[in-house]
mmCIF file of C-alpha atoms in Angstrom:
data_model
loop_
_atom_site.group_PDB
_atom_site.id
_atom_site.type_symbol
_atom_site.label_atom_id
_atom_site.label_comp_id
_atom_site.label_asym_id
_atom_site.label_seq_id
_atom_site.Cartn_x
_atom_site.Cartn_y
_atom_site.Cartn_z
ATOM 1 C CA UNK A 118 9.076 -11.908 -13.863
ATOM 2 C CA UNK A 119 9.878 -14.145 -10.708
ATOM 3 C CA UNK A 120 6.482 -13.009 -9.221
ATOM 4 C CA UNK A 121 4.354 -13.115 -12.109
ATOM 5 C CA UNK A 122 6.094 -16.712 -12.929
ATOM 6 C CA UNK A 123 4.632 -17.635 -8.427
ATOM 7 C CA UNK A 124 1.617 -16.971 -8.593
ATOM 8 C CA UNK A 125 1.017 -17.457 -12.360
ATOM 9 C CA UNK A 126 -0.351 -14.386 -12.838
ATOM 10 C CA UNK A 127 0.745 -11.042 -14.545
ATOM 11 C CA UNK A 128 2.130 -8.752 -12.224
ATOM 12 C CA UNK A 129 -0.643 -6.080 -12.800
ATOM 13 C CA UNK A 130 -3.469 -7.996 -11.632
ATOM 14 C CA UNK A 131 -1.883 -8.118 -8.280
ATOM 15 C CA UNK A 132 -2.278 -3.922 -8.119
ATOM 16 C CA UNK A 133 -4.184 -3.921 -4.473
ATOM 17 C CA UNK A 134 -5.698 -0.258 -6.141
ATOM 18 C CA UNK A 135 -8.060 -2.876 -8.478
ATOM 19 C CA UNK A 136 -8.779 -5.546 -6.263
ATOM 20 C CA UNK A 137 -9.898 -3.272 -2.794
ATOM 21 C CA UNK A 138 -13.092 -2.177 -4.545
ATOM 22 C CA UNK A 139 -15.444 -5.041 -2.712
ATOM 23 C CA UNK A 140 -13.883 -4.957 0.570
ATOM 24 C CA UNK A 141 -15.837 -4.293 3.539
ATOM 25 C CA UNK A 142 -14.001 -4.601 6.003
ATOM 26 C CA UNK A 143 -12.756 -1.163 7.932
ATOM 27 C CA UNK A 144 -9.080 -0.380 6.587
ATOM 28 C CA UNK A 145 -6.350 1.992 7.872
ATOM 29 C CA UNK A 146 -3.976 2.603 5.147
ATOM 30 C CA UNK A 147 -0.639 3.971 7.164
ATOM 31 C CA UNK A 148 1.981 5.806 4.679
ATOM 32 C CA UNK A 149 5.875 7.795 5.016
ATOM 33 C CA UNK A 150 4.965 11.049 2.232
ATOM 34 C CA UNK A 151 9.039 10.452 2.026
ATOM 35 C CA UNK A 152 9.069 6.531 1.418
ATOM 36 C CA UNK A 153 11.751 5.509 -1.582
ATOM 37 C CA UNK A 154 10.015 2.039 -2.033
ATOM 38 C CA UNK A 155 6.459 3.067 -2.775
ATOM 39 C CA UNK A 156 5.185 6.209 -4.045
ATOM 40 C CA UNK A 157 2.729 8.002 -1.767
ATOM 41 C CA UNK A 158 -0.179 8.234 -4.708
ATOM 42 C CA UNK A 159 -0.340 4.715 -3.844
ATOM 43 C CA UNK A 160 -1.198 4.490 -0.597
ATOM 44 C CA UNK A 161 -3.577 7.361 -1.050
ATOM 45 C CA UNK A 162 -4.946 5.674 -3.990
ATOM 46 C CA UNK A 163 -5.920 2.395 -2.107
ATOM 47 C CA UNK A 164 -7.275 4.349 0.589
ATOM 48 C CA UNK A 165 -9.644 5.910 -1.991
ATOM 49 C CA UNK A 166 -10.524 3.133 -3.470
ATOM 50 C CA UNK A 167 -11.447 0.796 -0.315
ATOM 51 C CA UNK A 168 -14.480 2.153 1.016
ATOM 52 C CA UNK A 169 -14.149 3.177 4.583
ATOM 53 C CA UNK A 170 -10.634 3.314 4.243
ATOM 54 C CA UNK A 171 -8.424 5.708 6.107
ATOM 55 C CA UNK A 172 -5.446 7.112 5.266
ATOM 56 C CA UNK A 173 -2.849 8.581 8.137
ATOM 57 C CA UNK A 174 0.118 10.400 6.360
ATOM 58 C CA UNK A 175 3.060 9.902 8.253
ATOM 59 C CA UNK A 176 6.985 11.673 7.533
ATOM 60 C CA UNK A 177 10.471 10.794 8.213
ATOM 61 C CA UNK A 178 9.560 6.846 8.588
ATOM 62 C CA UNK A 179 10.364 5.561 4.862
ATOM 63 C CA UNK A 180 8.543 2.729 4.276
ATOM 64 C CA UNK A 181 9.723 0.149 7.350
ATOM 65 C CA UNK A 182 10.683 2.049 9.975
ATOM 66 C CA UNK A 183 6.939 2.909 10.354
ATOM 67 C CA UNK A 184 6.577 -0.612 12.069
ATOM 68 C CA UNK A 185 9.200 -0.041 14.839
ATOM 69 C CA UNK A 186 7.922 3.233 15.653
ATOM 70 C CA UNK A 187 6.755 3.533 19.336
ATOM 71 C CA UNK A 188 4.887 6.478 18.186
#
């Protein structure tokens, strides 16, 4: 409610899945198979969705430890 009440919009039309479609712009789509904050499907299903997209599966990072990873 406190998002959709933000940016005045319902929360659904903020899905990334729906709105990637008509980029062009190379993406690489980085996600933990094991993260508790955001399923997997959807990282896969952005990749899929933005054309040229890649997708690189990582495991064991969750969802932020990915960004302190020297790796």
């Amino acid at each position: 409610d406190e998002v959709e009440r933000i940016v005045g919009r319902p929360f659904s039309a903020l899905d990334v899945r729906r709105l990637v479609g008509e980029r062009r712009e190379p993406a690489l789509v980085l996600h933990d198979e094991t993260d508790r904050e955001v399923p997997f499907e959807q990282g896969r299903d952005i990749a899929a969705a933005w054309p040229g997209a890649e997708l690189v599966t990582l495991r064991g990072l969750g969802h932020r430890r990915l960004l302190k990873d020297p790796d």
